[in-house]
mmCIF file of C-alpha atoms and ligand atoms in Angstrom:
data_model
loop_
_atom_site.group_PDB
_atom_site.id
_atom_site.type_symbol
_atom_site.label_atom_id
_atom_site.label_comp_id
_atom_site.label_asym_id
_atom_site.label_seq_id
_atom_site.Cartn_x
_atom_site.Cartn_y
_atom_site.Cartn_z
ATOM 1 C CA UNK A 1 0.000 0.000 0.000
ATOM 2 C CA UNK A 2 1.670 3.231 -1.068
ATOM 3 C CA UNK A 3 1.747 6.428 0.935
ATOM 4 C CA UNK A 4 0.042 8.186 -1.953
ATOM 5 C CA UNK A 5 -2.952 5.937 -1.415
ATOM 6 C CA UNK A 6 -3.138 6.534 2.311
ATOM 7 C CA UNK A 7 -2.800 10.299 2.279
ATOM 8 C CA UNK A 8 -5.983 11.277 0.403
ATOM 9 C CA UNK A 9 -8.087 8.962 2.569
ATOM 10 C CA UNK A 10 -6.719 10.414 5.791
ATOM 11 C CA UNK A 11 -7.282 13.916 4.475
ATOM 12 C CA UNK A 12 -10.778 13.064 3.305
ATOM 13 C CA UNK A 13 -12.053 12.425 6.831
ATOM 14 C CA UNK A 14 -14.115 15.436 7.812
ATOM 15 C CA UNK A 15 -13.129 17.077 11.094
ATOM 16 C CA UNK A 16 -16.572 16.369 12.565
ATOM 17 C CA UNK A 17 -16.049 12.613 12.246
ATOM 18 C CA UNK A 18 -12.707 12.801 14.024
ATOM 19 C CA UNK A 19 -14.492 14.130 17.076
ATOM 20 C CA UNK A 20 -14.498 10.836 19.046
ATOM 21 C CA UNK A 21 -10.983 10.106 17.980
ATOM 22 C CA UNK A 22 -9.641 12.803 20.269
ATOM 23 C CA UNK A 23 -10.775 10.702 23.207
ATOM 24 C CA UNK A 24 -8.594 7.699 22.661
ATOM 25 C CA UNK A 25 -5.369 6.642 21.028
ATOM 26 C CA UNK A 26 -4.371 3.460 19.289
ATOM 27 C CA UNK A 27 -3.957 0.039 20.797
ATOM 28 C CA UNK A 28 -1.504 -1.327 21.920
ATOM 29 C CA UNK A 29 -0.791 1.249 24.569
ATOM 30 C CA UNK A 30 -3.263 3.676 23.025
ATOM 31 C CA UNK A 31 -1.329 6.847 23.715
ATOM 32 C CA UNK A 32 1.802 8.315 22.144
ATOM 33 C CA UNK A 33 1.260 6.422 18.888
ATOM 34 C CA UNK A 34 1.735 7.876 15.415
ATOM 35 C CA UNK A 35 -1.256 8.944 13.331
ATOM 36 C CA UNK A 36 -3.871 6.259 13.238
ATOM 37 C CA UNK A 37 -4.047 5.118 9.656
ATOM 38 C CA UNK A 38 -6.105 2.079 10.697
ATOM 39 C CA UNK A 39 -8.785 4.297 12.164
ATOM 40 C CA UNK A 40 -8.839 6.399 9.024
ATOM 41 C CA UNK A 41 -9.377 3.277 6.928
ATOM 42 C CA UNK A 42 -12.092 1.966 9.212
ATOM 43 C CA UNK A 43 -13.913 5.275 9.141
ATOM 44 C CA UNK A 44 -13.589 5.507 5.401
ATOM 45 C CA UNK A 45 -14.677 1.981 4.509
ATOM 46 C CA UNK A 46 -17.289 1.176 7.157
ATOM 47 C CA UNK A 47 -20.125 2.791 9.051
ATOM 48 C CA UNK A 48 -21.247 2.490 12.672
ATOM 49 C CA UNK A 49 -23.120 -0.791 13.096
ATOM 50 C CA UNK A 50 -21.192 -2.563 10.321
ATOM 51 C CA UNK A 51 -19.437 -5.848 11.068
ATOM 52 C CA UNK A 52 -15.637 -5.719 10.884
ATOM 53 C CA UNK A 53 -13.781 -9.037 10.963
ATOM 54 C CA UNK A 54 -10.037 -9.472 11.339
ATOM 55 C CA UNK A 55 -9.353 -13.205 11.000
ATOM 56 C CA UNK A 56 -5.634 -12.691 11.768
ATOM 57 C CA UNK A 57 -6.172 -10.059 14.414
ATOM 58 C CA UNK A 58 -2.884 -10.269 16.342
ATOM 59 C CA UNK A 59 -3.157 -8.098 19.437
ATOM 60 C CA UNK A 60 -6.394 -6.699 18.019
ATOM 61 C CA UNK A 61 -5.508 -3.282 16.617
ATOM 62 C CA UNK A 62 -8.185 -3.377 13.921
ATOM 63 C CA UNK A 63 -11.069 -5.016 15.784
ATOM 64 C CA UNK A 64 -10.482 -2.851 18.853
ATOM 65 C CA UNK A 65 -10.380 0.324 16.791
ATOM 66 C CA UNK A 66 -13.487 -0.836 14.932
ATOM 67 C CA UNK A 67 -15.282 -1.560 18.193
ATOM 68 C CA UNK A 68 -14.363 1.840 19.626
ATOM 69 C CA UNK A 69 -15.713 3.433 16.452
ATOM 70 C CA UNK A 70 -19.103 1.786 16.991
ATOM 71 C CA UNK A 71 -18.689 -1.167 14.626
ATOM 72 C CA UNK A 72 -19.443 -4.765 15.578
ATOM 73 C CA UNK A 73 -15.994 -6.261 15.764
ATOM 74 C CA UNK A 74 -14.975 -9.884 15.310
ATOM 75 C CA UNK A 75 -11.434 -10.783 16.242
ATOM 76 C CA UNK A 76 -9.736 -14.099 15.619
ATOM 77 C CA UNK A 77 -6.218 -15.426 15.954
ATOM 78 C CA UNK A 78 -4.510 -18.779 16.044
ATOM 79 C CA UNK A 79 -2.492 -17.638 19.038
ATOM 80 C CA UNK A 80 -4.491 -17.790 22.294
ATOM 81 C CA UNK A 81 -2.313 -15.053 23.786
ATOM 82 C CA UNK A 82 -3.289 -12.663 20.968
ATOM 83 C CA UNK A 83 -6.953 -13.414 21.750
ATOM 84 C CA UNK A 84 -6.275 -12.844 25.436
ATOM 85 C CA UNK A 85 -4.763 -9.399 24.796
ATOM 86 C CA UNK A 86 -7.515 -8.267 22.438
ATOM 87 C CA UNK A 87 -10.369 -9.509 24.608
ATOM 88 C CA UNK A 88 -9.089 -7.876 27.766
ATOM 89 C CA UNK A 89 -8.146 -4.539 26.233
ATOM 90 C CA UNK A 90 -11.550 -4.261 24.533
ATOM 91 C CA UNK A 91 -13.493 -5.347 27.611
ATOM 92 C CA UNK A 92 -15.925 -2.677 28.839
ATOM 93 C CA UNK A 93 -17.484 -4.586 31.725
ATOM 94 C CA UNK A 94 -15.570 -2.975 34.592
ATOM 95 C CA UNK A 95 -17.515 -0.181 36.284
ATOM 96 C CA UNK A 96 -14.288 1.852 36.493
ATOM 97 C CA UNK A 97 -10.546 1.267 36.875
ATOM 98 C CA UNK A 98 -10.884 1.412 40.675
ATOM 99 C CA UNK A 99 -11.038 -2.407 41.141
ATOM 100 C CA UNK A 100 -7.985 -2.745 38.916
ATOM 101 C CA UNK A 101 -6.005 -0.213 40.935
ATOM 102 C CA UNK A 102 -7.116 -1.866 44.179
ATOM 103 C CA UNK A 103 -6.031 -5.330 42.985
ATOM 104 C CA UNK A 104 -2.677 -3.922 41.882
ATOM 105 C CA UNK A 105 -2.197 -2.527 45.393
ATOM 106 C CA UNK A 106 -2.945 -5.945 46.898
ATOM 107 C CA UNK A 107 -0.357 -7.529 44.618
ATOM 108 C CA UNK A 108 2.143 -4.829 45.592
ATOM 109 C CA UNK A 109 1.574 -5.395 49.289
ATOM 110 C CA UNK A 110 2.063 -9.146 48.881
ATOM 111 C CA UNK A 111 5.203 -8.801 46.755
ATOM 112 C CA UNK A 112 7.378 -5.871 47.816
ATOM 113 C CA UNK A 113 8.872 -7.523 50.895
ATOM 114 C CA UNK A 114 9.796 -10.864 49.295
ATOM 115 C CA UNK A 115 10.904 -9.103 46.101
ATOM 116 C CA UNK A 116 13.426 -6.919 47.874
ATOM 117 C CA UNK A 117 14.795 -10.093 49.499
ATOM 118 C CA UNK A 118 14.943 -11.832 46.113
ATOM 119 C CA UNK A 119 16.631 -8.871 44.419
ATOM 120 C CA UNK A 120 19.207 -8.499 47.209
ATOM 121 C CA UNK A 121 20.516 -12.045 47.085
ATOM 122 C CA UNK A 122 20.554 -14.858 44.600
ATOM 123 C CA UNK A 123 20.588 -17.352 47.486
ATOM 124 C CA UNK A 124 17.280 -15.906 48.698
ATOM 125 C CA UNK A 125 15.899 -16.162 45.158
ATOM 126 C CA UNK A 126 16.850 -19.852 45.091
ATOM 127 C CA UNK A 127 15.146 -20.431 48.433
ATOM 128 C CA UNK A 128 11.981 -18.767 47.153
ATOM 129 C CA UNK A 129 12.104 -20.900 44.038
ATOM 130 C CA UNK A 130 11.698 -24.001 46.179
ATOM 131 C CA UNK A 131 8.300 -22.892 47.450
ATOM 132 C CA UNK A 132 6.825 -21.036 44.501
ATOM 133 C CA UNK A 133 4.662 -22.672 41.825
ATOM 134 C CA UNK A 134 6.543 -22.806 38.520
ATOM 135 C CA UNK A 135 5.396 -23.815 35.039
ATOM 136 C CA UNK A 136 6.648 -27.089 33.540
ATOM 137 C CA UNK A 137 10.302 -26.815 32.566
ATOM 138 C CA UNK A 138 9.760 -27.671 28.907
ATOM 139 C CA UNK A 139 12.549 -28.444 26.433
ATOM 140 C CA UNK A 140 13.155 -25.539 24.030
ATOM 141 C CA UNK A 141 13.476 -25.736 20.224
ATOM 142 C CA UNK A 142 16.861 -26.950 19.002
ATOM 143 C CA UNK A 143 17.989 -23.558 17.719
ATOM 144 C CA UNK A 144 17.749 -22.044 21.225
ATOM 145 C CA UNK A 145 20.814 -21.101 23.248
ATOM 146 C CA UNK A 146 19.303 -22.849 26.252
ATOM 147 C CA UNK A 147 18.091 -26.430 26.421
ATOM 148 C CA UNK A 148 15.322 -25.917 28.980
ATOM 149 C CA UNK A 149 12.875 -23.118 29.672
ATOM 150 C CA UNK A 150 14.138 -22.232 33.182
ATOM 151 C CA UNK A 151 17.602 -21.532 31.763
ATOM 152 C CA UNK A 152 16.157 -18.469 30.022
ATOM 153 C CA UNK A 153 15.890 -16.761 33.417
ATOM 154 C CA UNK A 154 18.199 -15.868 36.261
ATOM 155 C CA UNK A 155 17.044 -17.265 39.632
ATOM 156 C CA UNK A 156 15.972 -13.732 40.619
ATOM 157 C CA UNK A 157 13.897 -13.302 37.474
ATOM 158 C CA UNK A 158 12.276 -16.703 37.747
ATOM 159 C CA UNK A 159 11.464 -16.302 41.437
ATOM 160 C CA UNK A 160 10.292 -12.699 41.019
ATOM 161 C CA UNK A 161 7.968 -13.542 38.155
ATOM 162 C CA UNK A 162 6.588 -16.602 39.934
ATOM 163 C CA UNK A 163 5.955 -14.531 43.046
ATOM 164 C CA UNK A 164 4.036 -11.804 41.195
ATOM 165 C CA UNK A 165 2.039 -14.387 39.245
ATOM 166 C CA UNK A 166 1.046 -16.162 42.448
ATOM 167 C CA UNK A 167 0.022 -12.855 44.052
ATOM 168 C CA UNK A 168 -2.117 -11.951 41.016
ATOM 169 C CA UNK A 169 -3.915 -15.289 41.125
ATOM 170 C CA UNK A 170 -4.710 -14.724 44.799
ATOM 171 C CA UNK A 171 -5.567 -11.022 44.623
ATOM 172 C CA UNK A 172 -8.007 -10.896 41.734
ATOM 173 C CA UNK A 173 -10.492 -12.729 39.545
ATOM 174 C CA UNK A 174 -12.119 -12.231 36.163
ATOM 175 C CA UNK A 175 -11.111 -9.367 33.919
ATOM 176 C CA UNK A 176 -9.152 -7.621 36.706
ATOM 177 C CA UNK A 177 -6.968 -10.707 37.109
ATOM 178 C CA UNK A 178 -6.581 -11.010 33.346
ATOM 179 C CA UNK A 179 -5.496 -7.380 32.975
ATOM 180 C CA UNK A 180 -2.893 -7.890 35.706
ATOM 181 C CA UNK A 181 -1.755 -11.059 33.927
ATOM 182 C CA UNK A 182 -1.427 -9.033 30.743
ATOM 183 C CA UNK A 183 0.955 -6.662 32.522
ATOM 184 C CA UNK A 184 2.746 -9.677 33.964
ATOM 185 C CA UNK A 185 3.164 -11.279 30.505
ATOM 186 C CA UNK A 186 4.622 -8.047 29.145
ATOM 187 C CA UNK A 187 7.062 -8.146 32.090
ATOM 188 C CA UNK A 188 8.146 -11.698 31.214
ATOM 189 C CA UNK A 189 9.264 -10.325 27.835
ATOM 190 C CA UNK A 190 11.720 -8.011 29.640
ATOM 191 C CA UNK A 191 12.692 -10.092 32.655
ATOM 192 C CA UNK A 192 14.631 -12.868 30.968
ATOM 193 C CA UNK A 193 18.128 -13.579 29.718
ATOM 194 C CA UNK A 194 17.155 -13.190 26.056
ATOM 195 C CA UNK A 195 16.262 -9.532 26.615
ATOM 196 C CA UNK A 196 18.607 -7.401 24.527
ATOM 197 C CA UNK A 197 19.027 -3.839 25.806
ATOM 198 C CA UNK A 198 19.066 -1.324 22.962
ATOM 199 C CA UNK A 199 22.520 0.224 22.656
ATOM 200 C CA UNK A 200 22.787 3.832 23.835
ATOM 201 C CA UNK A 201 19.384 3.858 25.527
ATOM 202 C CA UNK A 202 18.070 3.107 29.011
ATOM 203 C CA UNK A 203 18.722 -0.571 29.915
ATOM 204 C CA UNK A 204 14.977 -1.225 29.991
ATOM 205 C CA UNK A 205 14.609 -0.244 26.315
ATOM 206 C CA UNK A 206 14.996 -3.182 23.982
ATOM 207 C CA UNK A 207 13.288 -6.479 23.318
ATOM 208 C CA UNK A 208 13.460 -10.227 23.695
ATOM 209 C CA UNK A 209 15.385 -12.048 20.985
ATOM 210 C CA UNK A 210 12.400 -14.253 20.223
ATOM 211 C CA UNK A 211 10.539 -11.259 18.778
ATOM 212 C CA UNK A 212 13.415 -9.944 16.650
ATOM 213 C CA UNK A 213 15.510 -13.024 15.812
ATOM 214 C CA UNK A 214 12.740 -15.644 16.149
ATOM 215 C CA UNK A 215 14.921 -17.796 18.353
ATOM 216 C CA UNK A 216 15.877 -17.870 22.036
ATOM 217 C CA UNK A 217 19.278 -16.205 21.853
ATOM 218 C CA UNK A 218 20.683 -15.580 25.321
ATOM 219 C CA UNK A 219 22.297 -12.121 25.516
ATOM 220 C CA UNK A 220 26.094 -12.180 25.874
ATOM 221 C CA UNK A 221 25.702 -9.921 28.925
ATOM 222 C CA UNK A 222 22.148 -10.095 30.133
ATOM 223 C CA UNK A 223 20.633 -7.325 32.194
ATOM 224 C CA UNK A 224 18.604 -7.885 35.318
ATOM 225 C CA UNK A 225 16.030 -5.100 35.260
ATOM 226 C CA UNK A 226 14.334 -4.216 38.556
ATOM 227 C CA UNK A 227 11.486 -6.686 38.872
ATOM 228 C CA UNK A 228 8.766 -4.673 40.560
ATOM 229 C CA UNK A 229 9.554 -1.515 38.574
ATOM 230 C CA UNK A 230 9.271 -3.483 35.343
ATOM 231 C CA UNK A 231 5.909 -4.926 36.322
ATOM 232 C CA UNK A 232 4.697 -1.529 37.559
ATOM 233 C CA UNK A 233 5.611 0.038 34.207
ATOM 234 C CA UNK A 234 3.747 -2.615 32.205
ATOM 235 C CA UNK A 235 0.779 -2.247 34.529
ATOM 236 C CA UNK A 236 0.767 1.526 33.935
ATOM 237 C CA UNK A 237 0.361 0.867 30.201
ATOM 238 C CA UNK A 238 -2.491 -1.582 30.710
ATOM 239 C CA UNK A 239 -4.165 0.794 33.158
ATOM 240 C CA UNK A 240 -3.846 3.711 30.721
ATOM 241 C CA UNK A 241 -5.392 1.639 27.939
ATOM 242 C CA UNK A 242 -8.278 0.527 30.143
ATOM 243 C CA UNK A 243 -8.832 4.112 31.344
ATOM 244 C CA UNK A 244 -9.102 5.248 27.747
ATOM 245 C CA UNK A 245 -11.603 2.546 26.827
ATOM 246 C CA UNK A 246 -13.760 3.253 29.873
ATOM 247 C CA UNK A 247 -13.528 7.016 29.357
ATOM 248 C CA UNK A 248 -14.758 6.553 25.818
ATOM 249 C CA UNK A 249 -17.572 4.301 27.058
ATOM 250 C CA UNK A 250 -18.688 7.053 29.471
ATOM 251 C CA UNK A 251 -18.378 9.742 26.844
ATOM 252 C CA UNK A 252 -20.557 7.747 24.452
ATOM 253 C CA UNK A 253 -23.024 6.939 27.208
ATOM 254 C CA UNK A 254 -23.490 10.637 27.947
ATOM 255 C CA UNK A 255 -23.838 11.513 24.295
ATOM 256 C CA UNK A 256 -26.453 8.828 23.762
ATOM 257 C CA UNK A 257 -28.479 9.997 26.746
ATOM 258 C CA UNK A 258 -27.736 7.040 29.042
ATOM 259 C CA UNK A 259 -27.714 3.972 26.759
ATOM 260 C CA UNK A 260 -24.732 1.671 26.443
ATOM 261 C CA UNK A 261 -23.407 2.267 22.938
ATOM 262 C CA UNK A 262 -20.022 0.731 23.751
ATOM 263 C CA UNK A 263 -20.567 -2.754 25.115
ATOM 264 C CA UNK A 264 -17.887 -5.381 24.508
ATOM 265 C CA UNK A 265 -20.251 -8.210 25.486
ATOM 266 C CA UNK A 266 -22.472 -7.280 22.577
ATOM 267 C CA UNK A 267 -20.105 -5.849 19.979
ATOM 268 C CA UNK A 268 -16.685 -7.436 20.493
ATOM 269 C CA UNK A 269 -16.513 -11.103 19.694
ATOM 270 C CA UNK A 270 -13.425 -13.282 19.868
ATOM 271 C CA UNK A 271 -14.178 -15.988 17.369
ATOM 272 C CA UNK A 272 -11.624 -18.556 18.518
ATOM 273 C CA UNK A 273 -13.005 -18.366 22.071
ATOM 274 C CA UNK A 274 -16.579 -18.847 20.868
ATOM 275 C CA UNK A 275 -15.504 -21.912 18.909
ATOM 276 C CA UNK A 276 -13.472 -23.203 21.845
ATOM 277 C CA UNK A 277 -16.481 -23.275 24.138
ATOM 278 C CA UNK A 278 -18.776 -26.102 23.000
ATOM 279 C CA UNK A 279 -22.235 -26.319 24.519
ATOM 280 C CA UNK A 280 -22.070 -28.376 27.726
ATOM 281 C CA UNK A 281 -23.450 -31.861 27.295
ATOM 282 C CA UNK A 282 -25.505 -33.241 30.197
ATOM 283 C CA UNK A 283 -24.070 -36.701 29.505
ATOM 284 C CA UNK A 284 -20.481 -35.470 29.811
ATOM 285 C CA UNK A 285 -17.944 -35.122 27.012
ATOM 286 C CA UNK A 286 -18.311 -37.538 24.091
ATOM 287 C CA UNK A 287 -15.573 -40.137 23.652
ATOM 288 C CA UNK A 288 -12.728 -38.934 21.409
ATOM 289 C CA UNK A 289 -13.337 -39.893 17.774
ATOM 290 C CA UNK A 290 -10.747 -41.221 15.327
ATOM 291 C CA UNK A 291 -9.464 -38.480 12.964
ATOM 292 C CA UNK A 292 -10.507 -40.474 9.869
ATOM 293 C CA UNK A 293 -14.000 -40.922 11.302
ATOM 294 C CA UNK A 294 -14.316 -37.204 12.115
ATOM 295 C CA UNK A 295 -13.155 -36.271 8.627
ATOM 296 C CA UNK A 296 -15.661 -38.667 7.007
ATOM 297 C CA UNK A 297 -18.510 -37.299 9.095
ATOM 298 C CA UNK A 298 -17.628 -33.659 8.389
ATOM 299 C CA UNK A 299 -17.110 -34.410 4.708
ATOM 300 C CA UNK A 300 -20.607 -35.904 4.484
ATOM 301 C CA UNK A 301 -22.123 -33.038 6.474
ATOM 302 C CA UNK A 302 -20.602 -30.518 4.076
ATOM 303 C CA UNK A 303 -21.729 -32.494 1.044
ATOM 304 C CA UNK A 304 -25.292 -32.999 2.186
ATOM 305 C CA UNK A 305 -26.395 -29.412 1.916
ATOM 306 C CA UNK A 306 -28.726 -29.812 -1.032
ATOM 307 C CA UNK A 307 -26.473 -28.390 -3.751
ATOM 308 C CA UNK A 308 -26.594 -30.106 -7.130
ATOM 309 C CA UNK A 309 -23.215 -28.813 -8.301
ATOM 310 C CA UNK A 310 -20.218 -27.248 -6.599
ATOM 311 C CA UNK A 311 -16.551 -26.518 -7.196
ATOM 312 C CA UNK A 312 -13.780 -28.318 -5.318
ATOM 313 C CA UNK A 313 -12.754 -25.005 -3.746
ATOM 314 C CA UNK A 314 -16.235 -24.304 -2.400
ATOM 315 C CA UNK A 315 -16.497 -27.737 -0.804
ATOM 316 C CA UNK A 316 -12.963 -27.590 0.536
ATOM 317 C CA UNK A 317 -13.621 -24.178 2.128
ATOM 318 C CA UNK A 318 -16.767 -25.521 3.794
ATOM 319 C CA UNK A 319 -14.766 -28.497 5.022
ATOM 320 C CA UNK A 320 -12.041 -26.312 6.527
ATOM 321 C CA UNK A 321 -14.565 -24.033 8.222
ATOM 322 C CA UNK A 322 -16.585 -26.890 9.674
ATOM 323 C CA UNK A 323 -13.470 -28.678 10.949
ATOM 324 C CA UNK A 324 -12.220 -25.418 12.401
ATOM 325 C CA UNK A 325 -15.573 -24.840 14.109
ATOM 326 C CA UNK A 326 -15.255 -28.290 15.694
ATOM 327 C CA UNK A 327 -11.604 -27.593 16.573
ATOM 328 C CA UNK A 328 -10.657 -30.636 14.515
ATOM 329 C CA UNK A 329 -8.519 -29.130 11.751
ATOM 330 C CA UNK A 330 -5.844 -31.677 12.636
ATOM 331 C CA UNK A 331 -8.076 -34.357 11.061
ATOM 332 C CA UNK A 332 -7.687 -32.784 7.624
ATOM 333 C CA UNK A 333 -5.190 -35.195 6.146
ATOM 334 C CA UNK A 334 -6.393 -35.111 2.566
ATOM 335 C CA UNK A 335 -4.536 -34.359 -0.656
ATOM 336 C CA UNK A 336 -6.117 -33.360 -3.966
ATOM 337 C CA UNK A 337 -6.196 -36.952 -5.246
ATOM 338 C CA UNK A 338 -7.789 -38.379 -2.091
ATOM 339 C CA UNK A 339 -10.302 -35.510 -2.062
ATOM 340 C CA UNK A 340 -11.432 -36.366 -5.625
ATOM 341 C CA UNK A 341 -11.484 -40.084 -4.834
ATOM 342 C CA UNK A 342 -13.800 -39.535 -1.863
ATOM 343 C CA UNK A 343 -16.183 -37.542 -4.037
ATOM 344 C CA UNK A 344 -16.263 -40.240 -6.734
ATOM 345 C CA UNK A 345 -16.943 -42.935 -4.141
ATOM 346 C CA UNK A 346 -19.891 -40.873 -2.956
ATOM 347 C CA UNK A 347 -21.356 -40.671 -6.450
ATOM 348 C CA UNK A 348 -20.052 -37.372 -7.834
ATOM 349 C CA UNK A 349 -18.455 -36.798 -11.260
ATOM 350 C CA UNK A 350 -16.056 -34.027 -12.165
ATOM 351 C CA UNK A 351 -16.725 -31.919 -15.248
ATOM 352 C CA UNK A 352 -13.333 -30.540 -16.355
ATOM 353 C CA UNK A 353 -15.011 -28.060 -18.712
ATOM 354 C CA UNK A 354 -17.065 -26.272 -16.018
ATOM 355 C CA UNK A 355 -14.788 -27.258 -13.101
ATOM 356 C CA UNK A 356 -17.892 -28.392 -11.242
ATOM 357 C CA UNK A 357 -18.806 -31.615 -9.483
ATOM 358 C CA UNK A 358 -22.238 -33.037 -10.272
ATOM 359 C CA UNK A 359 -24.144 -36.173 -9.368
ATOM 360 C CA UNK A 360 -23.141 -39.220 -11.399
ATOM 361 C CA UNK A 361 -26.155 -40.587 -13.299
ATOM 362 C CA UNK A 362 -24.724 -44.127 -13.088
ATOM 363 C CA UNK A 363 -23.829 -44.206 -9.412
ATOM 364 C CA UNK A 364 -25.439 -47.017 -7.451
ATOM 365 C CA UNK A 365 -25.125 -46.417 -3.732
ATOM 366 C CA UNK A 366 -24.445 -49.726 -1.979
ATOM 367 C CA UNK A 367 -26.232 -49.665 1.351
ATOM 368 C CA UNK A 368 -24.097 -50.392 4.351
ATOM 369 C CA UNK A 369 -20.835 -49.658 2.568
ATOM 370 C CA UNK A 370 -18.761 -47.592 4.972
ATOM 371 C CA UNK A 371 -17.138 -44.636 3.196
ATOM 372 C CA UNK A 372 -14.141 -44.316 5.426
ATOM 373 C CA UNK A 373 -11.158 -42.093 4.836
ATOM 374 C CA UNK A 374 -7.671 -43.518 4.835
ATOM 375 C CA UNK A 375 -6.131 -43.434 8.292
ATOM 376 C CA UNK A 376 -4.010 -40.355 8.854
ATOM 377 C CA UNK A 377 -0.416 -41.170 9.341
HETATM 378 C C1 SAM B 1 0.731 -9.773 11.344
HETATM 379 S S1 SAM B 1 -0.140 -10.444 12.660
HETATM 380 C C2 SAM B 1 -1.670 -9.611 12.676
HETATM 381 C C3 SAM B 1 -1.623 -8.149 12.667
HETATM 382 C C4 SAM B 1 -2.928 -7.502 12.894
HETATM 383 N N1 SAM B 1 -3.952 -7.896 11.915
HETATM 384 C C5 SAM B 1 -2.738 -5.998 12.887
HETATM 385 O O1 SAM B 1 -3.287 -5.332 12.023
HETATM 386 O O2 SAM B 1 -2.042 -5.512 13.765
HETATM 387 C C6 SAM B 1 -0.648 -11.980 11.997
HETATM 388 C C7 SAM B 1 -1.410 -12.814 12.992
HETATM 389 O O3 SAM B 1 -1.987 -13.892 12.292
HETATM 390 C C8 SAM B 1 -2.054 -14.990 13.161
HETATM 391 N N2 SAM B 1 -2.260 -16.190 12.338
HETATM 392 C C9 SAM B 1 -1.394 -16.811 11.512
HETATM 393 N N3 SAM B 1 -1.972 -17.867 10.901
HETATM 394 C C10 SAM B 1 -3.247 -17.914 11.349
HETATM 395 C C11 SAM B 1 -4.368 -18.773 11.085
HETATM 396 N N4 SAM B 1 -4.278 -19.785 10.238
HETATM 397 N N5 SAM B 1 -5.521 -18.516 11.719
HETATM 398 C C12 SAM B 1 -5.624 -17.490 12.584
HETATM 399 N N6 SAM B 1 -4.603 -16.635 12.866
HETATM 400 C C13 SAM B 1 -3.430 -16.843 12.263
HETATM 401 C C14 SAM B 1 -0.747 -14.937 13.923
HETATM 402 O O4 SAM B 1 -0.848 -15.597 15.168
HETATM 403 C C15 SAM B 1 -0.542 -13.421 14.071
HETATM 404 O O5 SAM B 1 -0.985 -12.974 15.331
#
């Protein structure tokens, strides 16, 4: 997309429509961001009430902007952490930021004493590590500088992070807990041995190697940033973002005469989460099905929708969507040849002239014949 294309659109937005925009910035971190080209596009190409979908939403820049502009936003991402960020930043259910501030204070009270002990001595950090809950020490990818996860942290960092995480889990629930966990996750990105301080800037400025080099490269001389200060700084960003969302909600509420024009429960949907939450079954979860069986069932469901002709692409898209909806994409072990073979076995002929499949006039369905897919392997 060239600059020349962006400029006229940005200019074309009348001042009156930028009115709301003065009340919030751009996610992530909302404030101190350069001009919001995304917002300009959203305002130009959609109207309030329209549905805006970002199927690869990342941290949610587009759906959150769309939501704040009064569109019905649908966010999706393969990465559950991306969904977590977007959902919690967009959330408008808190009455105010007061419960968030209060929970942060509880975490601070629980952590400052032990943290100063941990930061003073590595021996103390090791002692704390023996009693704190830690995640599984998984093996890292082969191109990492460290073999196991814990080796990415100094004892102080590991103990400090575990301590704050434990305090968050005790001090808060629901969206307040999740917003604190968001600040905590952003702290993990700085409090580890792969954090590379930017040359010539404050030691806290820089990033983890995984985000720039796409591998866990341990810094030649790692920095140990102050643990609480780092968390406090990340929390300040999350708090500022939430304040801006809630301020905008109040502003819109006043302008609408008391309604709730900005309601994340109604207008901000995280697709992956909706798909991940199947309706509870009174009889308990069904037994796990074989991948080949699931694929056969979904294939037949997609076929049996009354169409007389269809293209391979149309059927394949339906298949992918249905498997995705059932969180069973892993069952899709089907190449072009096997795909065509399954259609022929079910009585469909391919017309290479129209590129359509249509019912075979000569097909004789044999009752009882199981139309199984080859086992995945
Ligand atoms: C470049 S980022 C998204 C940026 C975002 N749309 C924005 O405007 O800031 C691409 C995202 O796509 C996600 N992604 C990649 N493949 C995906 C898939 N098959 N389904 C859903 N999300 C996917 C990645 O996890 C990543 O967060």
